[in-house]
XYZ file of C-alpha atoms in Angstrom:
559
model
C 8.109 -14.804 12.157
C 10.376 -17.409 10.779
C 12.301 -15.829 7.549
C 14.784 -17.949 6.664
C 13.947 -18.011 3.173
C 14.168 -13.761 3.799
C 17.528 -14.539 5.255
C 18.740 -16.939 2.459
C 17.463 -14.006 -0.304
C 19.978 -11.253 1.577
C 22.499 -13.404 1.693
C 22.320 -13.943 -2.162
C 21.734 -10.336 -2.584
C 24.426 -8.641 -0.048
C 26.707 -10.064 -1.881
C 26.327 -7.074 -4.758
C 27.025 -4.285 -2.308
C 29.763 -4.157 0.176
C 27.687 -3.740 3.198
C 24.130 -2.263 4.167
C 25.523 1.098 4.613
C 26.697 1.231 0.967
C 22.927 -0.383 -0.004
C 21.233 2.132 1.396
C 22.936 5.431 1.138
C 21.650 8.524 2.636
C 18.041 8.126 1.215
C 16.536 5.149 2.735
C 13.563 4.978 4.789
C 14.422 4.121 7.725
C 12.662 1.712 10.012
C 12.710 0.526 13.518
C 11.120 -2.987 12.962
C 14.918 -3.955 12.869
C 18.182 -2.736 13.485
C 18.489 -0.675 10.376
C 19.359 3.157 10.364
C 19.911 5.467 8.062
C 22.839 8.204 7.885
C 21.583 11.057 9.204
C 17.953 9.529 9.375
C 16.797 6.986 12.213
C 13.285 6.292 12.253
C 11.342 6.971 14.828
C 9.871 3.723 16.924
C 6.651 2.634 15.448
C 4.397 3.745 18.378
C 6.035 6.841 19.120
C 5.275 7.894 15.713
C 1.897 6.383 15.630
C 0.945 8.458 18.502
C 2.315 11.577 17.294
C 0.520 11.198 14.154
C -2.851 10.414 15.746
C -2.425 13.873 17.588
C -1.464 15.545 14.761
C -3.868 13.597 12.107
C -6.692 12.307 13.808
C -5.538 8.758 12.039
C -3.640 5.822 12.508
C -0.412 5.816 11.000
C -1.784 4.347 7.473
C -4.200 5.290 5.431
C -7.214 3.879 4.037
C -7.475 0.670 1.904
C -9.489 -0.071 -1.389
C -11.035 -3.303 -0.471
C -12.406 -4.386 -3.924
C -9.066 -5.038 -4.791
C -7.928 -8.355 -3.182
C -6.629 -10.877 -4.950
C -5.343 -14.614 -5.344
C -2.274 -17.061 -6.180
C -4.014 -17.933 -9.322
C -0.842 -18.758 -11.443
C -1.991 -21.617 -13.591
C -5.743 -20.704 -14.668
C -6.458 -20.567 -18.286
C -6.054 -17.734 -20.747
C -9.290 -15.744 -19.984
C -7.565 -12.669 -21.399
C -6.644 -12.311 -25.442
C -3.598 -12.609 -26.268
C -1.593 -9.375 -24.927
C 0.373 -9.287 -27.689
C -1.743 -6.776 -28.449
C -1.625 -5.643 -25.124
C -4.967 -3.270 -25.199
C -6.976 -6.112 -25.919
C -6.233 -7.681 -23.035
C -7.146 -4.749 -21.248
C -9.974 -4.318 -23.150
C -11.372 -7.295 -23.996
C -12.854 -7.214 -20.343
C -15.588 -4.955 -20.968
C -18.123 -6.243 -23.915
C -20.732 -3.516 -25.185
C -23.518 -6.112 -25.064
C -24.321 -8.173 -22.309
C -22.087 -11.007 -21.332
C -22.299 -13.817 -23.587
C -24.865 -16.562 -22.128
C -22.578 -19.005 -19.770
C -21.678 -22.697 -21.225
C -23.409 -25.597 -20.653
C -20.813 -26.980 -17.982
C -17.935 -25.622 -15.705
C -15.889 -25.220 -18.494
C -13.453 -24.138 -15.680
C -13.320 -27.467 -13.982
C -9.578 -27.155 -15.449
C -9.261 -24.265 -13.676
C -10.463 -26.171 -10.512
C -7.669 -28.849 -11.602
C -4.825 -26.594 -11.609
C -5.966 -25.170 -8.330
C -5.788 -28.663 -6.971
C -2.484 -29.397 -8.065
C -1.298 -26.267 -6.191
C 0.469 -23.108 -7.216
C 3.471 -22.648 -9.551
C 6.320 -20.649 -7.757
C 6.548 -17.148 -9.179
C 9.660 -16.350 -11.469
C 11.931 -14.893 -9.420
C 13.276 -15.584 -5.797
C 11.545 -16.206 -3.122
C 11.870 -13.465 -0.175
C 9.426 -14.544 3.106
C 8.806 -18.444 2.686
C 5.580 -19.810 4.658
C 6.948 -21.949 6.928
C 5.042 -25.728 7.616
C 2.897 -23.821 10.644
C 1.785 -21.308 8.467
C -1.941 -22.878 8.106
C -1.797 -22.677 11.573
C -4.556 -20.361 12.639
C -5.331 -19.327 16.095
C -5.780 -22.960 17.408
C -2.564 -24.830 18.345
C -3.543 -27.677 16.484
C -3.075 -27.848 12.557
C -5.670 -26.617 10.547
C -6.197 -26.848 7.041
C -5.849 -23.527 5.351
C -9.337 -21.623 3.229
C -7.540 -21.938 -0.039
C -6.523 -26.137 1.343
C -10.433 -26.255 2.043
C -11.015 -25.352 -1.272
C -8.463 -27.326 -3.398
C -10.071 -30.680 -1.610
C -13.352 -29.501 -2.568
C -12.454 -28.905 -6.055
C -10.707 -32.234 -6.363
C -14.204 -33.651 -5.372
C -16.507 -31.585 -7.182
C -14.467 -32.461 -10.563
C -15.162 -36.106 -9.290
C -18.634 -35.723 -9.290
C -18.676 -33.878 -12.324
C -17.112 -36.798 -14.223
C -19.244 -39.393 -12.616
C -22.355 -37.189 -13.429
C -23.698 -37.509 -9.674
C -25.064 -34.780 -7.358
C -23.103 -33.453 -4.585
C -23.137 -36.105 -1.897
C -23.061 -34.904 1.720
C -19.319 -35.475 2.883
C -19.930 -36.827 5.912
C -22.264 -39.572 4.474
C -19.344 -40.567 1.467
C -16.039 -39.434 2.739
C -12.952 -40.095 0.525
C -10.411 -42.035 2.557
C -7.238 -40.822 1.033
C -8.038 -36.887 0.181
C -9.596 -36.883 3.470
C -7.773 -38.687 5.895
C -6.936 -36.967 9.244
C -9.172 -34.337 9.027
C -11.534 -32.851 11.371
C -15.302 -33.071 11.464
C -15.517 -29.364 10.775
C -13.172 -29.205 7.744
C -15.232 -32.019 6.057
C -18.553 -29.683 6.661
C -16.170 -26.713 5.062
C -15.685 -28.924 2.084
C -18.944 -30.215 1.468
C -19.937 -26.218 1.784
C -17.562 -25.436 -0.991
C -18.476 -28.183 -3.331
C -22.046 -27.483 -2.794
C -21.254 -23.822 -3.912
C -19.407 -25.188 -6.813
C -22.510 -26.661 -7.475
C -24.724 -23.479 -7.361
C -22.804 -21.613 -9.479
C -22.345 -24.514 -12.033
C -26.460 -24.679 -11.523
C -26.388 -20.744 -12.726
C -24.024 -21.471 -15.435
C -26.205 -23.177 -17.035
C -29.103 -21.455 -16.402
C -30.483 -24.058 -14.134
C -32.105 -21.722 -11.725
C -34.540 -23.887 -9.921
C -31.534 -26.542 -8.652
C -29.376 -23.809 -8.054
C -31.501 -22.419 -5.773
C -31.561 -25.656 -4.117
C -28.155 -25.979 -3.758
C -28.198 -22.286 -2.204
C -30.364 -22.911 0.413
C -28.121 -26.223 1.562
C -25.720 -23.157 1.670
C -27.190 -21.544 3.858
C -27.317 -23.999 6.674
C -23.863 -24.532 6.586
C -22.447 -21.108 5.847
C -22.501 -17.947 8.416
C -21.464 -14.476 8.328
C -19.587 -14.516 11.538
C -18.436 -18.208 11.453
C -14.809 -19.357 10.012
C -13.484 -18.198 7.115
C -14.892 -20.829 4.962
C -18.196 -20.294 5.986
C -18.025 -16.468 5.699
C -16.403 -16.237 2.044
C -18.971 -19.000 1.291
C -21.704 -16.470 2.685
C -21.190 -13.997 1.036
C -20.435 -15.757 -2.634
C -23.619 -17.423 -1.993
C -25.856 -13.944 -1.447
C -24.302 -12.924 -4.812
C -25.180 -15.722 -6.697
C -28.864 -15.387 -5.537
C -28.717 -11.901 -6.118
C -28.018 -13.151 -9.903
C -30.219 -15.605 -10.095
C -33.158 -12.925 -9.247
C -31.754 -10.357 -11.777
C -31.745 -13.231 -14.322
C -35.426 -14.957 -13.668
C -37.367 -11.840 -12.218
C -35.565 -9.104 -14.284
C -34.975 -7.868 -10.663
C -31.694 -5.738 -11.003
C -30.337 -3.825 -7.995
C -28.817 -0.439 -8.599
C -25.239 -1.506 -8.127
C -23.254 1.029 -6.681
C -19.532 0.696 -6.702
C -17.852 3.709 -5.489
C -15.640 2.181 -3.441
C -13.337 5.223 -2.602
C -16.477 6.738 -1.005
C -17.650 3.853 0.943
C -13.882 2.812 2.292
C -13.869 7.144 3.060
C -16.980 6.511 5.002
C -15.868 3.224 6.496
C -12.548 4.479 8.511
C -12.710 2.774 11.652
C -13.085 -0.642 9.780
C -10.630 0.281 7.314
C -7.960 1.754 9.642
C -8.426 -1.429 11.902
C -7.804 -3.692 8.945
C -4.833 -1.316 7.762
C -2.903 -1.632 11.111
C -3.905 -5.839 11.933
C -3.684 -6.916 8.071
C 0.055 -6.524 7.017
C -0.529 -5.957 2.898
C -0.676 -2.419 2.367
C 2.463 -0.889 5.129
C 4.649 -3.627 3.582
C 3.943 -1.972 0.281
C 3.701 1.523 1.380
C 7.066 1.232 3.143
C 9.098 -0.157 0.386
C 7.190 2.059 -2.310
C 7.874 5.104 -0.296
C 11.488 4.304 -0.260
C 11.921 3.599 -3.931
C 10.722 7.503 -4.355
C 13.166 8.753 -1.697
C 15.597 6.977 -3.782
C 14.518 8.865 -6.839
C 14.390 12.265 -5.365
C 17.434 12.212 -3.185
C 19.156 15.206 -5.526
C 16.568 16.891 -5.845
C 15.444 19.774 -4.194
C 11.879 20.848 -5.324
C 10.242 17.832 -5.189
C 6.553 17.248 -6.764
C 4.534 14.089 -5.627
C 1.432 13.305 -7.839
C -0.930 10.616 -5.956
C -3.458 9.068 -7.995
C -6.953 8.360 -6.046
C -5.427 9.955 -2.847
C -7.214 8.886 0.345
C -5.913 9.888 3.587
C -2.726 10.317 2.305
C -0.983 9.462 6.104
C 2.045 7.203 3.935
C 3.375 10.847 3.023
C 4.463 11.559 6.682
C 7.133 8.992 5.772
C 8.403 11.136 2.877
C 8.171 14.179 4.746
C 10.476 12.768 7.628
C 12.922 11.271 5.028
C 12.893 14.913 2.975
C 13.681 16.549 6.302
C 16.496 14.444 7.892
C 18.512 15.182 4.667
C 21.585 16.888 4.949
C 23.503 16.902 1.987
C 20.636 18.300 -0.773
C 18.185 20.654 1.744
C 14.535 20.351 0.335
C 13.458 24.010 -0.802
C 9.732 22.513 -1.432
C 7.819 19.350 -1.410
C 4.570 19.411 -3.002
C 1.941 17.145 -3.121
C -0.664 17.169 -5.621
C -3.885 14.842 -5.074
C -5.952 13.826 -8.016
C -9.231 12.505 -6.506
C -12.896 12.236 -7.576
C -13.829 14.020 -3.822
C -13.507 17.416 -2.685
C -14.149 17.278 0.765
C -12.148 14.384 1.690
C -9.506 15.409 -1.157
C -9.314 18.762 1.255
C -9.365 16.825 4.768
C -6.501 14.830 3.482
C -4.690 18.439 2.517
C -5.276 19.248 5.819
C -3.919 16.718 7.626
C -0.655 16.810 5.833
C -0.211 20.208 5.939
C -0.611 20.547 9.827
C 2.320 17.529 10.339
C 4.650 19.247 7.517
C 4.398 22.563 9.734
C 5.079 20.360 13.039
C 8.243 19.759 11.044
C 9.186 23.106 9.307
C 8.846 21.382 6.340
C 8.478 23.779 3.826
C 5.484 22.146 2.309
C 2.162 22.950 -0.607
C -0.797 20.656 -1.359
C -2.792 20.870 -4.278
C -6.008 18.861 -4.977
C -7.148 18.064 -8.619
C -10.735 17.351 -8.552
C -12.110 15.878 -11.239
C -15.745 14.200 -12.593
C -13.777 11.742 -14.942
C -10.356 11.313 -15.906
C -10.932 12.778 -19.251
C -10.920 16.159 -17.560
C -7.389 15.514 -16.307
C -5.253 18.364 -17.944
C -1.340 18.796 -17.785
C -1.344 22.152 -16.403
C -3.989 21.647 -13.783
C -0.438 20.461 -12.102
C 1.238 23.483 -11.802
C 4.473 21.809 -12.940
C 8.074 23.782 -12.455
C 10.769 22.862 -14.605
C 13.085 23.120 -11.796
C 10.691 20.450 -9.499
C 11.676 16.468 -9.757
C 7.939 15.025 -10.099
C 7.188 11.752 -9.163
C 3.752 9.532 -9.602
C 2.314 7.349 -7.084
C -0.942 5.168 -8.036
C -1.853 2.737 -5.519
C -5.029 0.752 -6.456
C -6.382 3.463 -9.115
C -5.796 2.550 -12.547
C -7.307 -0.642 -12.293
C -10.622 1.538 -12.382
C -10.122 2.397 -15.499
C -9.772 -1.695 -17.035
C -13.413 -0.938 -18.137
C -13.106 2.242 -20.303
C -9.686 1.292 -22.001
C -9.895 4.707 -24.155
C -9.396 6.147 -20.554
C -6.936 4.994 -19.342
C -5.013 4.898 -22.359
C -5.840 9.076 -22.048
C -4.412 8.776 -18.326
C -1.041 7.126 -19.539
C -0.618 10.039 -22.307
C -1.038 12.338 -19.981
C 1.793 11.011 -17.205
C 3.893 9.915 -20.303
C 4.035 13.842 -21.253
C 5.177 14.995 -17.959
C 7.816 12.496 -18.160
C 7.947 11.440 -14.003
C 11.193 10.139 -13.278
C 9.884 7.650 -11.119
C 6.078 6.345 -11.728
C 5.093 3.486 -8.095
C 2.286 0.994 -9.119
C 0.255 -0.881 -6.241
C -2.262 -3.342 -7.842
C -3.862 -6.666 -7.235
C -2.215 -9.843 -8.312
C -4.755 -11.426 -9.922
C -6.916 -12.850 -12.872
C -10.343 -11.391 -12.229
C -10.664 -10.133 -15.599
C -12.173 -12.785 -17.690
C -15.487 -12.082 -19.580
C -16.273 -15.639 -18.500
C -18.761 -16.027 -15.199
C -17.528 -19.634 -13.960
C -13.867 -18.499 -14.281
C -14.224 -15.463 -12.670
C -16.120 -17.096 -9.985
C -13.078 -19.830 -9.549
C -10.630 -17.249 -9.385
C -12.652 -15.038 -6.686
C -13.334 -17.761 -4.594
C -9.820 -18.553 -4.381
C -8.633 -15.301 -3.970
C -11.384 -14.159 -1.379
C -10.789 -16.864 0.278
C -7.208 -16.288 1.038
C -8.057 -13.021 2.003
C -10.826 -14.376 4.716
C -8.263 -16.800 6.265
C -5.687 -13.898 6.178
C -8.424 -11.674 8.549
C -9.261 -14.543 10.455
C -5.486 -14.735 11.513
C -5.638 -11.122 11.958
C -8.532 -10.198 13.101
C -10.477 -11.453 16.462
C -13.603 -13.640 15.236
C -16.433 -10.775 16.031
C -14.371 -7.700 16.144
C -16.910 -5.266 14.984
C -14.275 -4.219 12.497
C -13.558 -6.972 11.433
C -17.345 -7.729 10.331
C -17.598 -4.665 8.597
C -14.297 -4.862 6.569
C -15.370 -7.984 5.087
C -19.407 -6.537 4.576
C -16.421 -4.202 2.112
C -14.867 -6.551 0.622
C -18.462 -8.505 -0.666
C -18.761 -5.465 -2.647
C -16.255 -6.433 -4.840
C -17.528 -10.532 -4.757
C -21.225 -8.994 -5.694
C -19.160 -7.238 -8.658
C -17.577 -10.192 -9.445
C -20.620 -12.436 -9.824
C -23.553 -10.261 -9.820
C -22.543 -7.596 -12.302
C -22.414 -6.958 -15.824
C -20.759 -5.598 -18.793
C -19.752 -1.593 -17.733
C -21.110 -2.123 -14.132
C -18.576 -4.763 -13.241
C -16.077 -3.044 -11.472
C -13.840 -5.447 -9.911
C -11.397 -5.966 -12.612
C -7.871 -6.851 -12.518
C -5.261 -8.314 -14.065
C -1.514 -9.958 -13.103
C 1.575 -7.861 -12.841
C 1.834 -9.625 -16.552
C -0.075 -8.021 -18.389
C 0.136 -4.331 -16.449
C 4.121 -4.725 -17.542
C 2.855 -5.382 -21.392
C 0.379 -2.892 -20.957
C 3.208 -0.324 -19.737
C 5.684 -1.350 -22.678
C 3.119 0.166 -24.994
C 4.059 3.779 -23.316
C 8.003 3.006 -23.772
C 7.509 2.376 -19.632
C 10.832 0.687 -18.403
C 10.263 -1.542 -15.096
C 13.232 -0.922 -12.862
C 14.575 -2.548 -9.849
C 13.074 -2.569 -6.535
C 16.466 -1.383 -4.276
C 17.599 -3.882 -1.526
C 16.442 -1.142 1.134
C 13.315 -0.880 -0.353
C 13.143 -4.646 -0.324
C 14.615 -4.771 3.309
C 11.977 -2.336 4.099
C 8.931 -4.908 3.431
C 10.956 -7.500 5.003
C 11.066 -5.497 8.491
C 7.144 -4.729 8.080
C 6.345 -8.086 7.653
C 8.056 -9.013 10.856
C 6.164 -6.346 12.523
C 2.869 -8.739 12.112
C 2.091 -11.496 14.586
C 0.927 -13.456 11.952
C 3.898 -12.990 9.737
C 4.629 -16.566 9.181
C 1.699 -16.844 6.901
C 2.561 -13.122 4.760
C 5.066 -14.168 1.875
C 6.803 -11.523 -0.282
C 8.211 -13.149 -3.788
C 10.095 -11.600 -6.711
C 8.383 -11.471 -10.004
C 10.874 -10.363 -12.391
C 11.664 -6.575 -11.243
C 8.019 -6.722 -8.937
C 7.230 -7.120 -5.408
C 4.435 -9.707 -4.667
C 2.878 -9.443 -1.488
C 0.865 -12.647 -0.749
C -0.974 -14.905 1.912
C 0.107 -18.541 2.648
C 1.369 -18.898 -0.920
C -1.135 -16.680 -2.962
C -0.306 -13.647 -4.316
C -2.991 -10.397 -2.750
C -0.915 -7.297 -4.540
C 1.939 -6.229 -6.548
C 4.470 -3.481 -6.153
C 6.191 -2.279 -9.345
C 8.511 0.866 -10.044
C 8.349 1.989 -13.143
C 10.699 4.743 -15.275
C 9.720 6.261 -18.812
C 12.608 5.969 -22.115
């Protein structure tokens, strides 16, 4: 991977600590994706470790993903949220007790479409991992446009024929010399797929079943579940919208199931595939890890509270970095695992528990089970005053957008046992909006960066590969096909989490350089890293494909 931009950032940066060694102290997680060792820690090579934890764990070396929360590069849509001013309101205002307002009588999103067409903003803040010019380079060795390119010509067109008041025109049978110069055969099929699409959903919008229908089954010969990314985001988009269109003529409503920690549970092999090929969640688990070993390095009781726990295997990092210290010995770590499932809330004990003895680590796991977070107590943690607690919440409160009273509870509660570190994993994106058409904008972007970024990743019919995106159309069906409380897929910029947070005196604090060098050396670790980009925004890690952001990383301290 090509990181000169990376390079250019640490050369900017270095320049605020004498050397690495000083940067990184005795507490850093160490990594051998580069040269960089700790003091009295060097981490162990990659596959050594991998191997060691399979034995140990019956798992890969990470842990399972949530795949309804993807996201896009979205920077420039409109203000679907209120005002955050008042900052629960634009948490809240995603969830309306009645059912959604009836759609408008156009894409009143075809601005939306506009800014996507003009490209993304750059993020405020410096650039870490720039995508170089092969980047939208794919596994052919000649240039290929990109899914979210594909898209951003479509949407130029589409607003075209909006304006001119014509049907979608078959491509090939009207091309555009200047937007579509050069390209191949294929990518003008891709396009007219999209704007077709565009079409369908504008069809629904306005409640223009029949044509939409119509423009669905055009769709369908052009669209395929194990075709190129295009055609496979475009599948599955196009399913939902007919699954919408029958709930809104026939009354026909699915029971729409969206337990998504039980189905990625039950989906290992796919998600474990897509954990160790797809570079998103070990860049953030590395450098989020590290900001807690940071955190704790004094301490020596230390109390880890994870949020929606799932396998849990990111703690074996912890638990080598606790054990390799020399100067503060660890008298306890304890890990306490808030989840909504017993028996793979236990497994996960388990599993930890048998590679903290392979260690002498000394070592206690707690599970908090609970039926909803209302039930969360204080002293169903156990706490010890003399313990250094720290919270870790990767891709869990966004659950909660939908019942605001909720998670406003789950804040009160964390704000009253006063971590001294809190690490926040979310999406980066605007899929919050109460409107249909703009959430169906923004998801088709943002799936469709996510497609391309497990077509580069991912072999074309790895069996895994199929059934990790079958996961992530759960969240497009929540997207487009569900309503009100049952919409599920909900999330919101690293914007309006850090408002959100200001309303519980929640300070943001720096991501360290070796937690930032940390997601640097992961990245590299990915054949594909060319395309991964990691961007500053303000004190937040973005983690994003080709340009768009996917997720954010955020470390966050209480006043």
């Amino acid at each position: 991977m090509s990181v000169e931009g990376g390079n250019a950032w640490k050369k900017e940066q270095v320049h605020k600590e004498e050397d690495w060694g000083q940067a990184r102290g005795t507490d850093s997680l160490g990594s051998d994706y580069g040269s960089y060792e700790d003091d009295g820690f060097i981490f162990s090579k990659y596959l050594q470790q991998e191997r060691q934890l399979q034995a140990i764990l019956g798992y890969g070396l990470f842990d399972n993903l949530r795949f309804d929360v993807f996201s896009p590069a979205l920077e420039s849509c409109m203000d679907e949220i209120a005002d955050i001013s008042e900052t629960s309101s634009r948490i809240q205002d995603v969830v309306t007790p009645e059912k959604e307002k009836r759609y408008p009588q156009s894409l009143a999103s075809l601005q939306l479409l506009t800014s996507h067409g003009r490209g993304f903003k750059r993020l405020n803040g410096g650039r870490i991992i720039e995508p170089s010019s092969e980047s939208i380079c794919m596994k052919e060795s000649i240039h290929r446009l990109s899914t979210v390119e594909i898209m951003k010509v479509a949407g130029q067109r589409f607003i075209q024929s909006f304006s001119e008041k014509v049907d979608v025109v078959p491509l090939l049978n009207n091309p555009f010399d200047i937007s579509f110069s050069g390209i191949s055969k294929e990518e003008m099929e891709d396009v007219e797929l999209v704007d077709i699409l565009l079409a369908a959903a504008e069809k629904v919008c306005c409640q223009e079943f029949e044509l939409a229908i119509k423009f669905l089954s055009r769709c369908d010969r052009l669209s395929s579940i194990n075709g190129n990314p295009v055609q496979r985001v475009a599948y599955y988009f196009s399913e939902a919208l007919r699954e919408k269109i029958d709930q809104e003529l026939k009354g026909f409503k699915k029971e729409f199931s969206f337990d998504m920690e039980q189905i990625v549970m039950d989906a290992s092999s796919a998600s474990l595939a897509h954990r160790q090929e797809v570079p998103f969640c070990q860049v953030e688990q590395f450098a989020g890890i590290q900001a807690i070993i940071e955190n704790v390095a004094e301490a020596k009781k230390v109390h880890i509270i994870d949020l929606g726990i799932k396998c849990g295997v990111q703690w074996t990092l912890l638990m080598q970095a606790l054990a390799s210290r020399h100067e503060c010995t660890l008298e306890l770590l304890k890990i306490t695992a808030v989840g909504f499932s017993s028996s793979q809330t236990e497994v996960s004990g388990k599993r930890l528990m048998g590679f903290a003895q392979s260690m002498n680590l000394p070592f206690s796991f707690r599970a908090v089970i609970i039926s909803d977070i209302l039930d969360l107590k204080e002293d169903q943690f156990e706490l010890d005053t003399e313990e250094t607690v720290a919270f870790y919440s990767e891709f869990f409160i966004f659950n909660l957008i939908a019942q605001p009273d909720h998670l406003d509870y789950l804040m009160g509660v964390i704000r009253n046992i006063n971590p001294c570190i809190m690490v926040v994993t979310e999406v980066e994106a605007n899929l919050n909006s109460p409107a249909f058409v703009s959430r169906f904008i923004e998801g088709l972007f943002f799936y469709g960066a996510y497609f391309d970024c497990i077509d580069a990743c991912m072999e074309r019919y790895d069996k895994n590969r199929i059934n990790t995106e079958k996961l992530l159309n759960l969240g497009i069906r929540s997207l487009v096909v569900a309503d009100g409380n049952e919409r599920r897929a909900r999330h919101v910029k690293i914007d309006v989490w850090r408002a959100f947070f200001s309303r519980f005196r929640m300070e943001e604090k720096d991501l360290s350089m070796s937690s930032l060098y940390q997601a640097d050396l992961m990245v590299k670790n990915f054949a594909r890293a060319r395309s991964c980009t990691l961007d500053m925004n303000g004190k937040s890690l973005i983690v994003g494909w080709m340009g768009t952001p996917i997720h954010s990383l955020s470390v966050w301290k209480f006043l």
